[in-house]
């Protein structure tokens, strides 16, 4: 998932014609002061921490300044501080606008409806989660014709707009939908969308780009910072691999079995630290690669839970044994295996020959791996 900072989101807004206040990014208090003195961003202004978390307003990460000196001080207070575990490295400086009303507008991919959904609410400026359902207008959008004129008008009505603001919103929504469509976003959100006299101005921007479309957008590749280096490596090898906080590694096949395995481990007091979904792979080379990745994550113990359906137990066992041979001694870990299903007997024989026993009972196997992680 590529989540853009507000500043980057607003660059897209500008490109597509969604109105935003005059603004600039600064990376030091001195730079902030310079920008404000030059008038590139006029005072009074707003100084906003560029972090991905929301709730900055309430958290002191959005400040107001009436002079360049005050702007510098605000930037100094925010830059380098930590907001929701993120270090602030940039601030967005923006001209302060006089807000008459704060509205909410978003377009999100609704995976249940399998359509983009336009959401509008007259109750903007607060977390949308706290707005009662009946005060949010939801309109599914047919992606082929795109956002229709009547849908834009209905949105206008739901926001209680009149006069010139109706046309303003109409244009804004067309632009916003284009952005959503062309950039392959899964979410574009403006909260608040401010009514400023006869104009609408997007005061905040939240843009998330759909992961499955990343191949169409190499320009976002450098922005993804939500993956650990190992996860990045796994992605290149096309292995589904996710790092968590615990210390037990899980290798399973299929998303369902993998998730269920994590749940059962937790149920028995274990803490899953990394999981890896072999999916339907039947390729010993891939299994080997998966194991080496797992070893690099340095789990205290590993639980291999495989159900052989399409995947054959003996293939997985072969890959596993081959991989264990190449794991450097320093990276080895206790392993509890549970291999069941297609070609189970052959798989078990291969494991036995390599000194690995498979525990067929789920409860017993989970208890064994939780104990192994504790003893290590
Ligand atoms: P968030 O709290 O992380 O969602 O950050 P926002 O960008 O939404 O800013 C929080 C609040 O600051 C907004 O809801 C506005 O009330 C206020 N704010 C932001 N920019 C301006 C501005 O230019 N003028 C005024 N008066 N208020 C602003
Ligand atoms: Mn906001």
Coordinates of C-alpha atoms and ligand atoms in Angstrom, one line a residue:
X1 CA 0.0 0.0 0.0
X2 CA 1.3 3.4 -0.9
X3 CA 0.0 6.1 1.4
X4 CA 0.9 9.6 0.4
X5 CA 1.7 12.4 2.9
X6 CA -0.6 15.3 2.8
X7 CA 1.9 17.4 0.8
X8 CA 2.3 14.8 -1.9
X9 CA -1.5 14.3 -2.0
X10 CA -1.9 18.0 -2.5
X11 CA 0.6 18.0 -5.4
X12 CA -1.7 15.5 -7.1
X13 CA -4.7 17.7 -6.2
X14 CA -3.1 20.6 -7.9
X15 CA -2.2 18.5 -11.0
X16 CA -5.9 17.4 -11.3
X17 CA -7.4 20.8 -10.5
X18 CA -8.6 20.2 -6.9
X19 CA -8.2 23.6 -5.2
X20 CA -5.7 23.7 -2.4
X21 CA -4.2 26.6 -0.4
X22 CA -0.9 28.1 -1.4
X23 CA 1.8 25.9 0.3
X24 CA 5.3 24.7 0.4
X25 CA 7.3 22.0 2.2
X26 CA 10.1 22.9 4.6
X27 CA 12.7 20.5 6.2
X28 CA 14.2 22.9 8.7
X29 CA 13.0 25.9 10.8
X30 CA 15.3 28.1 8.9
X31 CA 13.8 27.0 5.6
X32 CA 10.3 27.5 7.0
X33 CA 11.2 31.1 7.9
X34 CA 12.8 31.7 4.5
X35 CA 9.7 30.5 2.7
X36 CA 7.4 32.7 4.8
X37 CA 9.6 35.8 4.5
X38 CA 9.8 35.4 0.7
X39 CA 6.0 35.5 0.7
X40 CA 5.8 32.3 -1.3
X41 CA 3.5 31.3 1.5
X42 CA 1.9 34.3 3.0
X43 CA 1.3 34.8 6.8
X44 CA -0.8 34.1 8.7
X45 CA -0.1 30.5 8.0
X46 CA -0.6 26.9 9.1
X47 CA 2.4 24.7 9.9
X48 CA 1.6 21.0 9.5
X49 CA 3.6 17.9 10.4
X50 CA 4.0 15.6 7.3
X51 CA 3.3 12.2 8.8
X52 CA 1.0 9.5 7.6
X53 CA -1.1 9.3 10.8
X54 CA -4.2 11.3 11.1
X55 CA -5.5 13.3 14.1
X56 CA -2.7 15.8 13.8
X57 CA -4.9 18.7 14.6
X58 CA -5.8 17.4 18.0
X59 CA -2.3 16.1 18.6
X60 CA -0.5 19.5 18.3
X61 CA 1.0 18.6 14.9
X62 CA -1.0 21.4 13.2
X63 CA -0.1 24.9 14.4
X64 CA -0.9 28.4 13.4
X65 CA 1.5 31.3 13.0
X66 CA 1.0 34.9 12.2
X67 CA 4.5 35.9 11.4
X68 CA 7.6 34.2 9.8
X69 CA 9.3 34.2 13.3
X70 CA 6.3 32.3 14.7
X71 CA 6.3 30.0 11.8
X72 CA 9.9 29.2 12.4
X73 CA 9.2 28.5 16.0
X74 CA 6.3 26.3 15.1
X75 CA 8.4 24.4 12.6
X76 CA 11.1 24.0 15.2
X77 CA 8.7 22.5 17.7
X78 CA 7.3 20.0 15.2
X79 CA 10.3 19.0 13.1
X80 CA 12.2 16.1 14.7
X81 CA 9.4 15.3 17.1
X82 CA 7.6 12.0 17.1
X83 CA 4.0 11.7 16.2
X84 CA 2.4 8.3 16.5
X85 CA 5.8 6.6 16.3
X86 CA 6.7 8.6 13.2
X87 CA 9.5 11.1 13.2
X88 CA 8.5 14.4 11.6
X89 CA 11.0 15.2 8.8
X90 CA 8.9 17.7 6.9
X91 CA 6.4 20.4 7.6
X92 CA 3.9 21.7 5.1
X93 CA 3.5 25.5 5.3
X94 CA 0.2 26.9 4.0
X95 CA -1.6 30.1 3.9
X96 CA -4.3 30.2 6.6
X97 CA -7.8 30.5 5.2
X98 CA -10.9 31.7 6.9
X99 CA -13.2 28.6 7.2
X100 CA -16.9 29.1 7.0
X101 CA -17.8 25.4 7.1
X102 CA -15.9 22.2 7.2
X103 CA -17.2 19.4 4.9
X104 CA -16.1 15.8 4.2
X105 CA -15.6 14.3 0.8
X106 CA -14.0 11.0 -0.2
X107 CA -13.9 8.4 -2.9
X108 CA -12.9 4.9 -1.8
X109 CA -12.8 1.5 -3.3
X110 CA -15.5 -0.5 -1.7
X111 CA -14.4 -4.1 -2.0
X112 CA -17.8 -5.5 -1.1
X113 CA -19.6 -3.4 -3.6
X114 CA -16.7 -3.9 -6.0
X115 CA -17.1 -0.2 -7.0
X116 CA -15.7 3.1 -6.0
X117 CA -18.0 4.8 -3.6
X118 CA -18.4 8.6 -3.2
X119 CA -18.9 9.6 0.4
X120 CA -19.9 13.1 1.4
X121 CA -20.9 14.6 4.7
X122 CA -21.7 18.0 6.0
X123 CA -20.0 17.0 9.2
X124 CA -16.4 17.5 8.1
X125 CA -13.3 18.3 10.1
X126 CA -13.9 15.5 12.6
X127 CA -12.9 11.8 12.2
X128 CA -15.4 10.3 9.8
X129 CA -15.6 7.2 12.0
X130 CA -17.4 9.4 14.6
X131 CA -20.0 10.7 12.2
X132 CA -23.3 8.8 12.4
X133 CA -24.1 6.7 9.3
X134 CA -27.2 8.6 8.4
X135 CA -25.2 11.8 8.1
X136 CA -22.9 10.4 5.4
X137 CA -24.2 10.2 1.8
X138 CA -22.9 7.1 0.1
X139 CA -23.1 6.8 -3.7
X140 CA -21.6 3.8 -5.6
X141 CA -20.0 4.9 -8.9
X142 CA -20.2 2.9 -12.1
X143 CA -16.5 3.0 -13.2
X144 CA -17.2 2.9 -16.9
X145 CA -19.2 6.1 -17.3
X146 CA -17.4 7.5 -14.2
X147 CA -18.9 9.9 -11.8
X148 CA -22.2 11.2 -13.2
X149 CA -23.6 14.8 -13.1
X150 CA -26.6 13.7 -11.1
X151 CA -24.3 12.1 -8.6
X152 CA -22.3 15.3 -8.2
X153 CA -25.5 17.2 -7.7
X154 CA -26.8 14.8 -5.1
X155 CA -23.5 15.2 -3.3
X156 CA -24.0 19.0 -3.4
X157 CA -27.4 18.6 -1.8
X158 CA -26.1 16.3 0.9
X159 CA -23.5 19.0 1.8
X160 CA -26.2 21.7 1.8
X161 CA -24.4 23.8 -0.8
X162 CA -26.1 26.5 -2.8
X163 CA -25.3 29.2 -5.4
X164 CA -21.7 29.3 -6.8
X165 CA -20.6 26.5 -4.5
X166 CA -22.7 24.0 -6.4
X167 CA -20.6 24.5 -9.5
X168 CA -17.4 24.6 -7.4
X169 CA -18.2 21.2 -6.0
X170 CA -19.2 19.8 -9.4
X171 CA -15.8 20.7 -10.8
X172 CA -14.0 19.6 -7.7
X173 CA -15.6 16.1 -7.7
X174 CA -14.9 15.6 -11.5
X175 CA -11.2 16.4 -10.8
X176 CA -11.1 14.2 -7.7
X177 CA -12.7 11.3 -9.5
X178 CA -10.2 11.7 -12.4
X179 CA -7.4 11.6 -9.9
X180 CA -8.8 8.5 -8.2
X181 CA -9.2 6.8 -11.6
X182 CA -6.0 7.8 -13.3
X183 CA -3.7 7.3 -10.3
X184 CA -5.3 3.9 -9.4
X185 CA -6.1 5.1 -5.9
X186 CA -8.0 3.1 -3.4
X187 CA -8.8 6.1 -1.3
X188 CA -8.8 9.9 -1.9
X189 CA -10.2 11.8 1.1
X190 CA -10.6 15.5 1.8
X191 CA -11.3 16.2 5.4
X192 CA -11.9 19.0 5.9
X193 CA -13.0 20.4 2.6
X194 CA -13.5 24.1 3.6
X195 CA -16.1 26.5 2.4
X196 CA -14.1 29.8 2.1
X197 CA -16.5 32.5 0.9
X198 CA -17.7 31.4 -2.5
X199 CA -14.9 28.9 -2.9
X200 CA -14.1 25.3 -1.8
X201 CA -10.6 24.6 -0.7
X202 CA -9.1 21.2 0.2
X203 CA -7.4 21.7 3.6
X204 CA -6.3 18.1 4.0
X205 CA -5.5 15.3 1.6
X206 CA -5.3 11.6 2.2
X207 CA -4.4 9.5 -0.9
X208 CA -3.7 5.8 -0.9
X209 CA -2.6 4.1 -4.1
X210 CA -3.9 0.6 -4.8
X211 CA -1.1 -2.0 -4.4
X212 CA -2.2 -4.2 -7.3
X213 CA -1.7 -1.3 -9.7
X214 CA 1.8 -0.5 -8.5
X215 CA 3.2 -1.9 -11.7
X216 CA 1.5 0.9 -13.6
X217 CA 3.0 3.5 -11.3
X218 CA 6.8 3.2 -10.9
X219 CA 6.8 6.8 -9.7
X220 CA 5.4 5.6 -6.3
X221 CA 8.0 2.9 -5.8
X222 CA 10.3 5.0 -3.7
X223 CA 7.5 6.1 -1.4
X224 CA 6.7 2.7 0.0
X225 CA 8.1 2.6 3.4
X226 CA 5.6 0.2 5.0
X227 CA 7.6 -2.9 4.2
X228 CA 10.6 -4.2 6.1
X229 CA 13.8 -5.0 4.1
X230 CA 13.0 -8.7 4.4
X231 CA 9.4 -8.1 3.2
X232 CA 10.8 -6.2 0.3
X233 CA 13.1 -9.1 -0.6
X234 CA 10.2 -11.6 -0.3
X235 CA 8.1 -9.5 -2.6
X236 CA 10.8 -9.5 -5.3
X237 CA 10.8 -13.3 -5.0
X238 CA 7.0 -13.3 -5.0
X239 CA 6.7 -14.9 -1.6
X240 CA 3.9 -13.8 0.7
X241 CA 5.9 -12.9 3.8
X242 CA 4.8 -10.6 6.7
X243 CA 6.8 -9.6 9.8
X244 CA 4.9 -9.2 13.1
X245 CA 6.0 -8.5 16.7
X246 CA 6.4 -12.0 18.1
X247 CA 9.1 -14.6 18.0
X248 CA 7.6 -17.7 16.3
X249 CA 7.8 -18.1 12.6
X250 CA 4.9 -19.7 10.7
X251 CA 5.1 -21.3 7.4
X252 CA 1.8 -22.5 6.1
X253 CA 0.0 -22.8 2.7
X254 CA -3.0 -20.8 1.7
X255 CA -4.2 -17.6 3.3
X256 CA -6.9 -19.4 5.3
X257 CA -4.7 -22.0 6.9
X258 CA -2.0 -19.4 7.5
X259 CA -4.4 -17.0 9.4
X260 CA -5.9 -19.9 11.3
X261 CA -2.5 -21.1 12.3
X262 CA -1.6 -17.6 13.7
X263 CA -4.9 -17.6 15.7
X264 CA -4.2 -21.0 17.2
X265 CA -0.7 -20.1 18.1
X266 CA -2.0 -17.0 20.0
X267 CA -4.7 -19.1 21.6
X268 CA -1.9 -21.3 23.1
X269 CA 0.2 -18.4 24.3
X270 CA 2.5 -18.1 21.4
X271 CA 3.5 -14.9 19.6
X272 CA 3.7 -15.2 15.9
X273 CA 6.7 -13.1 14.7
X274 CA 6.7 -13.7 11.0
X275 CA 4.5 -15.6 8.6
X276 CA 5.0 -16.9 5.2
X277 CA 2.3 -18.3 2.9
X278 CA 3.6 -20.9 0.5
X279 CA 0.3 -20.7 -1.3
X280 CA -0.1 -23.4 -3.9
X281 CA 3.6 -23.6 -4.7
X282 CA 4.9 -27.0 -5.6
X283 CA 8.4 -25.9 -6.4
X284 CA 11.2 -27.1 -4.1
X285 CA 13.3 -24.1 -5.1
X286 CA 10.7 -21.7 -3.9
X287 CA 10.2 -23.6 -0.7
X288 CA 14.0 -23.4 -0.2
X289 CA 14.0 -19.6 -0.8
X290 CA 11.1 -19.2 1.6
X291 CA 13.0 -21.1 4.3
X292 CA 16.1 -19.0 3.9
X293 CA 14.0 -15.8 4.2
X294 CA 12.4 -17.3 7.3
X295 CA 15.9 -18.0 8.7
X296 CA 17.0 -14.4 8.1
X297 CA 14.0 -13.2 10.2
X298 CA 15.7 -15.1 13.2
X299 CA 12.6 -16.6 14.8
X300 CA 13.0 -18.5 18.0
X301 CA 11.1 -21.4 16.6
X302 CA 9.3 -22.2 13.4
X303 CA 6.0 -23.9 12.9
X304 CA 5.5 -25.5 9.5
X305 CA 1.8 -26.2 9.0
X306 CA 1.1 -27.6 5.6
X307 CA -2.0 -29.1 4.2
X308 CA -1.3 -31.0 1.0
X309 CA -4.1 -30.3 -1.4
X310 CA -2.7 -29.3 -4.8
X311 CA 0.6 -28.9 -3.0
X312 CA 2.2 -32.2 -2.4
X313 CA 3.6 -33.0 1.1
X314 CA 6.7 -34.7 -0.4
X315 CA 7.6 -31.7 -2.5
X316 CA 7.4 -29.4 0.5
X317 CA 9.4 -31.9 2.6
X318 CA 12.1 -32.0 -0.1
X319 CA 12.3 -28.2 -0.3
X320 CA 12.4 -28.0 3.5
X321 CA 15.2 -30.5 3.9
X322 CA 17.2 -28.9 1.1
X323 CA 16.7 -25.5 2.7
X324 CA 17.7 -26.6 6.2
X325 CA 21.0 -27.8 4.8
X326 CA 21.8 -24.4 3.5
X327 CA 20.8 -22.4 6.6
X328 CA 24.0 -21.2 8.3
X329 CA 24.4 -22.8 11.8
X330 CA 24.0 -19.4 13.5
X331 CA 20.6 -18.9 11.9
X332 CA 19.2 -22.3 12.7
X333 CA 16.0 -22.6 14.7
X334 CA 13.9 -25.4 16.4
X335 CA 11.3 -26.6 14.0
X336 CA 8.0 -28.2 14.5
X337 CA 6.3 -29.7 11.5
X338 CA 2.8 -30.7 10.8
X339 CA 2.4 -32.0 7.3
X340 CA -0.9 -33.6 6.2
X341 CA -2.7 -34.5 3.1
X342 CA -1.6 -35.2 -0.5
X343 CA 1.4 -37.6 -0.5
X344 CA 1.7 -37.4 3.3
X345 CA 3.4 -40.7 3.8
X346 CA 6.2 -39.9 1.3
X347 CA 6.6 -36.4 2.9
X348 CA 6.8 -37.9 6.4
X349 CA 9.4 -40.4 5.3
X350 CA 11.6 -37.6 3.8
X351 CA 11.3 -35.6 7.0
X352 CA 12.1 -38.6 9.2
X353 CA 15.2 -39.4 7.2
X354 CA 16.4 -35.8 7.9
X355 CA 15.6 -36.2 11.6
X356 CA 12.4 -34.1 11.6
X357 CA 9.3 -35.5 13.1
X358 CA 5.9 -34.3 12.1
X359 CA 3.3 -33.9 14.9
X360 CA 0.0 -34.8 13.3
X361 CA -2.2 -33.4 16.0
X362 CA -2.8 -29.6 15.7
X363 CA -3.0 -28.9 19.4
X364 CA 0.1 -31.0 20.3
X365 CA 2.1 -29.4 17.5
X366 CA 1.2 -25.9 18.5
X367 CA 2.0 -26.6 22.2
X368 CA 5.4 -28.1 21.0
X369 CA 6.4 -25.0 19.1
X370 CA 5.2 -22.6 21.8
X371 CA 7.3 -24.5 24.3
X372 CA 10.3 -24.6 22.0
X373 CA 10.2 -20.8 21.6
X374 CA 10.1 -20.4 25.4
X375 CA 13.0 -22.7 26.0
X376 CA 15.4 -21.4 23.4
Ligands
LIG1 P1 -5.6 16.1 10.7 O1 -6.1 16.5 12.1 O2 -4.4 15.2 10.8 O3 -6.7 15.5 9.9 O4 -5.2 17.5 10.0 P2 -6.0 18.5 9.1 O5 -5.2 18.8 7.9 O6 -7.4 18.0 8.9 O7 -6.1 19.8 10.1 C1 -6.7 19.8 11.3 C2 -7.6 21.0 11.4 O8 -6.8 22.2 11.4 C3 -8.7 21.1 10.4 O9 -9.8 20.4 10.6 C4 -9.0 22.6 10.4 O10 -9.9 22.9 11.4 C5 -7.7 23.2 10.9 N1 -7.0 23.9 9.8 C6 -6.2 23.4 8.8 N2 -5.9 24.4 7.9 C7 -6.5 25.5 8.3 C8 -6.6 26.8 7.7 O11 -6.0 27.2 6.7 N3 -7.4 27.7 8.4 C9 -8.1 27.4 9.5 N4 -8.8 28.3 10.1 N5 -8.0 26.2 10.1 C10 -7.2 25.2 9.5
LIG2 MN1 -7.9 16.0 8.4

